[in-house]
Coordinates of C-alpha atoms in Angstrom, one line a residue:
M209 CA -0.2 0.0 0.0
K210 CA 0.8 3.8 -0.7
T211 CA 1.0 6.4 1.9
T212 CA 0.7 9.9 1.7
P213 CA 1.5 12.7 3.7
C214 CA -0.4 12.6 7.3
S215 CA -1.3 15.7 9.4
D216 CA -0.3 16.5 13.1
Q217 CA -4.0 18.0 13.1
P218 CA -5.6 15.0 15.3
S219 CA -2.6 15.5 17.6
I220 CA -3.3 19.3 18.1
R221 CA -7.0 18.5 18.7
L222 CA -5.7 15.2 21.1
L223 CA -3.6 17.9 23.1
F224 CA -6.5 20.4 23.6
V225 CA -8.4 17.8 25.2
S226 CA -5.2 16.5 27.4
R227 CA -4.9 20.3 28.7
R228 CA -8.2 21.4 29.5
P229 CA -8.4 21.8 33.2
T230 CA -10.4 19.1 35.2
N231 CA -12.2 21.0 37.4
E232 CA -14.0 22.8 34.5
A233 CA -17.9 23.1 34.5
I234 CA -17.8 20.9 31.6
K235 CA -15.0 18.7 31.6
P236 CA -13.1 17.0 28.9
L237 CA -14.5 13.5 27.1
F238 CA -11.2 12.2 27.4
A239 CA -7.7 12.9 28.7
D240 CA -4.5 11.8 26.4
P241 CA -1.0 12.7 28.6
Y242 CA 0.9 11.8 25.7
A243 CA 0.0 13.9 22.5
G244 CA 1.5 17.3 23.5
C245 CA 5.1 15.6 22.5
F246 CA 3.7 15.7 19.0
V247 CA 3.5 19.6 18.3
P248 CA 5.1 22.6 19.7
P249 CA 4.8 24.1 23.1
H250 CA 2.9 27.5 22.1
T251 CA 0.8 26.0 19.0
R252 CA -2.4 27.7 19.2
M253 CA -5.8 25.5 19.8
D254 CA -8.6 24.8 17.0
L255 CA -11.8 25.5 19.1
E256 CA -14.1 25.1 16.3
N257 CA -16.9 23.1 15.6
P258 CA -15.2 19.9 14.3
L259 CA -12.7 19.5 17.1
K260 CA -15.8 18.5 18.8
H261 CA -16.9 15.8 16.7
Y262 CA -13.3 14.7 16.3
C263 CA -13.5 14.1 20.2
I264 CA -16.8 12.4 20.1
A265 CA -15.5 10.4 17.4
T266 CA -12.6 9.8 19.6
K267 CA -14.4 8.9 22.3
F268 CA -17.1 6.6 20.9
I269 CA -14.1 4.8 18.9
D270 CA -12.2 4.6 22.5
D271 CA -15.2 3.3 24.3
K272 CA -16.0 0.7 22.1
L273 CA -12.7 -0.7 21.9
L274 CA -12.4 -1.4 25.1
R275 CA -16.1 -2.8 25.6
T276 CA -14.8 -5.4 22.7
A277 CA -11.9 -6.5 24.3
N278 CA -12.7 -6.6 27.5
H279 CA -15.5 -9.1 26.4
M280 CA -13.2 -10.9 24.5
D281 CA -12.0 -14.5 26.1
G282 CA -8.2 -15.4 26.1
L283 CA -6.3 -13.4 23.7
K284 CA -7.5 -10.3 22.8
Q285 CA -6.5 -8.8 19.2
V286 CA -7.0 -4.7 18.3
V287 CA -5.8 -3.8 15.0
I288 CA -5.5 0.1 14.8
L289 CA -5.6 1.8 11.2
S290 CA -3.8 5.4 11.9
D291 CA -1.4 8.1 10.7
G292 CA 1.5 6.8 13.0
M293 CA 0.7 9.1 16.2
D294 CA -2.3 7.3 17.6
T295 CA -1.5 7.4 21.5
R296 CA -4.4 4.5 22.2
P297 CA -1.6 1.6 23.0
Y298 CA -0.2 4.0 25.5
R299 CA -3.3 5.8 27.5
L300 CA -6.4 3.2 27.3
N301 CA -6.2 0.7 29.9
W302 CA -6.2 -2.2 28.0
P303 CA -7.3 -5.8 29.6
S304 CA -4.6 -8.2 30.0
S305 CA -3.5 -10.3 27.2
T306 CA -4.2 -7.5 24.7
I307 CA -1.9 -7.7 21.6
I308 CA -2.5 -4.3 19.9
F309 CA -1.2 -4.3 16.0
D310 CA -0.6 -0.7 14.3
I311 CA -1.0 0.0 10.7
S312 CA 0.1 2.7 9.8
P313 CA 3.2 5.1 7.6
D314 CA 6.7 3.5 9.1
R315 CA 8.3 6.8 9.2
V316 CA 5.9 8.6 11.2
F317 CA 5.3 6.0 13.2
Q318 CA 9.0 5.8 14.2
K319 CA 9.4 9.4 14.6
A320 CA 6.3 9.4 16.8
A321 CA 7.8 6.1 18.7
Q322 CA 10.6 8.1 19.8
K323 CA 8.7 10.9 21.1
L324 CA 6.9 8.8 23.0
K325 CA 9.6 7.0 24.5
G326 CA 11.0 10.6 25.7
V327 CA 8.1 11.5 27.4
G328 CA 7.7 7.6 29.5
A329 CA 4.4 6.2 27.7
K330 CA 4.3 2.7 28.1
V331 CA 2.0 -0.1 26.9
P332 CA 0.2 -1.8 30.2
R333 CA 1.5 -4.8 31.5
N334 CA 0.6 -7.7 30.2
C335 CA 0.2 -6.6 26.6
L336 CA 1.8 -6.1 23.4
Y337 CA 2.4 -3.3 21.0
L338 CA 3.2 -4.4 17.2
H339 CA 3.6 -2.1 13.9
V340 CA 2.8 -3.1 10.6
P341 CA 4.3 -0.3 8.0
L342 CA 1.3 0.5 5.9
E343 CA 4.1 0.7 3.1
S344 CA 3.8 -3.5 3.4
T345 CA 3.3 -4.7 -0.2
D346 CA 1.3 -7.7 1.4
I347 CA -0.8 -5.9 4.4
Q348 CA -2.2 -9.6 5.5
Q349 CA 0.6 -11.3 5.3
A350 CA 3.0 -8.9 7.3
L351 CA -0.2 -9.4 10.0
R352 CA 0.1 -12.7 9.8
A353 CA 4.2 -12.6 10.5
T354 CA 3.8 -10.4 13.5
G355 CA 1.6 -12.6 15.0
F356 CA -1.9 -12.1 14.0
N357 CA -4.6 -14.8 14.4
G358 CA -7.3 -15.1 11.9
N359 CA -8.7 -17.9 13.4
R360 CA -9.5 -15.9 16.5
P361 CA -11.3 -12.4 17.6
S362 CA -10.5 -9.5 16.4
I363 CA -11.4 -5.6 16.8
W364 CA -10.5 -3.5 14.1
A365 CA -10.5 0.3 14.1
I366 CA -9.3 3.4 11.6
Q367 CA -9.3 6.8 12.1
G368 CA -6.4 9.3 10.7
L369 CA -5.1 6.8 8.1
P370 CA -4.0 8.9 5.3
V371 CA -6.7 7.3 2.4
M372 CA -6.5 9.8 -0.2
T373 CA -8.6 7.6 -2.8
L374 CA -11.8 5.2 -2.6
A375 CA -9.8 2.8 -4.6
R376 CA -7.5 2.9 -1.5
F377 CA -10.2 2.4 1.2
E378 CA -11.4 -0.4 -0.8
E379 CA -7.9 -2.4 -0.8
I380 CA -7.9 -1.8 3.3
L381 CA -11.4 -2.7 3.4
S382 CA -10.7 -5.8 1.7
T383 CA -7.9 -6.7 3.8
V384 CA -9.7 -6.4 6.9
S385 CA -12.2 -8.3 5.2
G386 CA -9.6 -11.3 4.1
M387 CA -8.0 -11.2 7.9
A388 CA -10.9 -10.7 10.5
M389 CA -12.7 -13.9 11.7
K390 CA -16.4 -14.0 11.5
G391 CA -18.3 -11.8 14.3
S392 CA -15.3 -9.3 14.8
V393 CA -15.8 -6.0 14.5
F394 CA -14.8 -2.9 12.4
L395 CA -15.3 0.9 13.5
G396 CA -14.1 4.2 13.2
E397 CA -14.2 7.7 11.2
L398 CA -14.1 7.8 7.4
P399 CA -14.0 10.8 5.3
A400 CA -17.2 11.6 3.8
W401 CA -15.9 12.2 0.5
L402 CA -14.9 8.7 0.2
A403 CA -19.0 8.3 -0.7
E404 CA -20.0 8.1 -4.4
T405 CA -23.5 9.7 -3.4
E406 CA -23.9 13.7 -2.5
F407 CA -23.3 13.4 1.6
G408 CA -25.6 15.4 3.5
S409 CA -28.1 12.6 2.4
K410 CA -28.1 10.1 5.1
S411 CA -30.1 7.6 3.1
S412 CA -28.6 7.6 0.0
T413 CA -24.4 7.6 1.8
G414 CA -26.1 4.7 4.1
E415 CA -27.0 2.7 0.9
W416 CA -23.5 3.2 -0.6
M417 CA -21.8 2.9 2.7
G418 CA -24.1 -0.7 2.9
N419 CA -23.4 -2.1 -0.4
L420 CA -19.7 -1.3 -0.1
F421 CA -19.8 -2.6 3.1
M422 CA -21.6 -6.3 2.2
S423 CA -19.9 -6.8 -0.5
N424 CA -16.7 -7.2 1.8
G425 CA -19.1 -9.3 4.5
F426 CA -19.6 -6.6 6.5
K427 CA -23.2 -5.0 8.0
V428 CA -22.4 -1.7 8.6
E429 CA -24.2 0.8 10.4
M430 CA -23.5 4.7 10.6
V431 CA -23.7 6.1 14.0
R432 CA -24.9 9.9 14.2
Y433 CA -22.3 12.3 15.9
N434 CA -25.2 14.1 17.6
D435 CA -26.5 10.9 19.3
V436 CA -23.2 9.8 20.6
A437 CA -22.6 13.4 21.6
K438 CA -26.3 13.2 23.7
S439 CA -25.0 9.9 25.3
L440 CA -21.9 11.3 26.9
G441 CA -24.2 14.6 27.9
K442 CA -22.5 16.8 24.8
A443 CA -24.1 18.7 22.2
V444 CA -23.0 19.1 18.5
K445 CA -24.4 20.9 15.6
P446 CA -25.6 18.7 12.8
G447 CA -23.9 19.1 9.3
E448 CA -20.5 20.4 10.1
H449 CA -18.6 17.5 10.2
K450 CA -17.3 16.1 7.5
N451 CA -16.5 11.9 8.0
I452 CA -18.8 9.4 8.6
L453 CA -18.7 7.3 11.7
F454 CA -19.1 3.8 11.5
V455 CA -19.6 0.9 13.2
S456 CA -19.5 -2.9 11.7
E457 CA -19.7 -6.7 12.2
Q458 CA -18.1 -9.6 9.8
L459 CA -20.9 -12.5 8.6
R460 CA -17.9 -14.1 6.9
F461 CA -15.5 -16.8 7.3
S462 CA -11.8 -15.0 7.6
N463 CA -9.2 -16.7 4.8
A464 CA -7.6 -18.4 8.1
Q465 CA -10.9 -20.1 9.1
M466 CA -11.3 -21.1 5.6
E467 CA -8.2 -22.5 5.4
T468 CA -8.5 -24.4 8.9
R469 CA -12.2 -25.7 7.7
R470 CA -10.5 -27.1 4.6
A471 CA -7.8 -29.0 6.4
E472 CA -10.7 -30.5 8.9
M473 CA -12.7 -31.7 5.6
Q474 CA -9.4 -33.1 4.1
E475 CA -8.7 -35.0 7.4
E476 CA -12.4 -36.4 7.1
G477 CA -11.9 -37.8 4.4
F478 CA -13.6 -34.8 2.1
E479 CA -12.2 -33.9 -1.6
E480 CA -12.3 -31.1 -2.9
H481 CA -13.7 -31.5 -6.6

């Protein structure tokens, strides 16, 4: 997969959240003690409405990741597709035996990892954090080589990954489809321009999303930012965001599950024709 330049804007927005005083009447949705290492100390914060939507999406993804991971038995597999500066592996309270795979631009990830190490960022005890370069010619093979097991449940999240074309996202979705075991969850935030239909019509965008995800085995649901905001006791103005928030479930068997099933059938005396 090819990569594209990514912006520091997500980290700047996280920094704003991490610096807000906790004694304010309105408390931040989440705290990030590490994002500050990515931006200059006197960076001007963006306080416009897009910030609210980004923070709401981040909180939604955080909570869904942790809830799903906590309900997994044994080994937990979490795959994060990001810009290389995602601090979730460090700031979230992951359950024991969680393996976190980061898929992101290698150059950005390595630079960010050094900065995070410099401020003392560490993943929780009994958890493992592994990186897979987005530039890998075969992401599925790279994930397997790193230790990902397609015969076990997994949860995938995308936010901030540099995606410049619809074809590139379709490639990513195909990769997730091939690796994610039946029943696994894929959620996150996508740029609205990916939709081939005119954004602003939820029904047409929802239909486009449904067709695209179902063609890769996923049942998908678009999530309204305003609904998430209300559940958090916040409010946002509709129509001011430029992203699509979604959650989906894999309905197909992963490639690994199919291979395992074929092997079992051969052992049982069945032959392929």
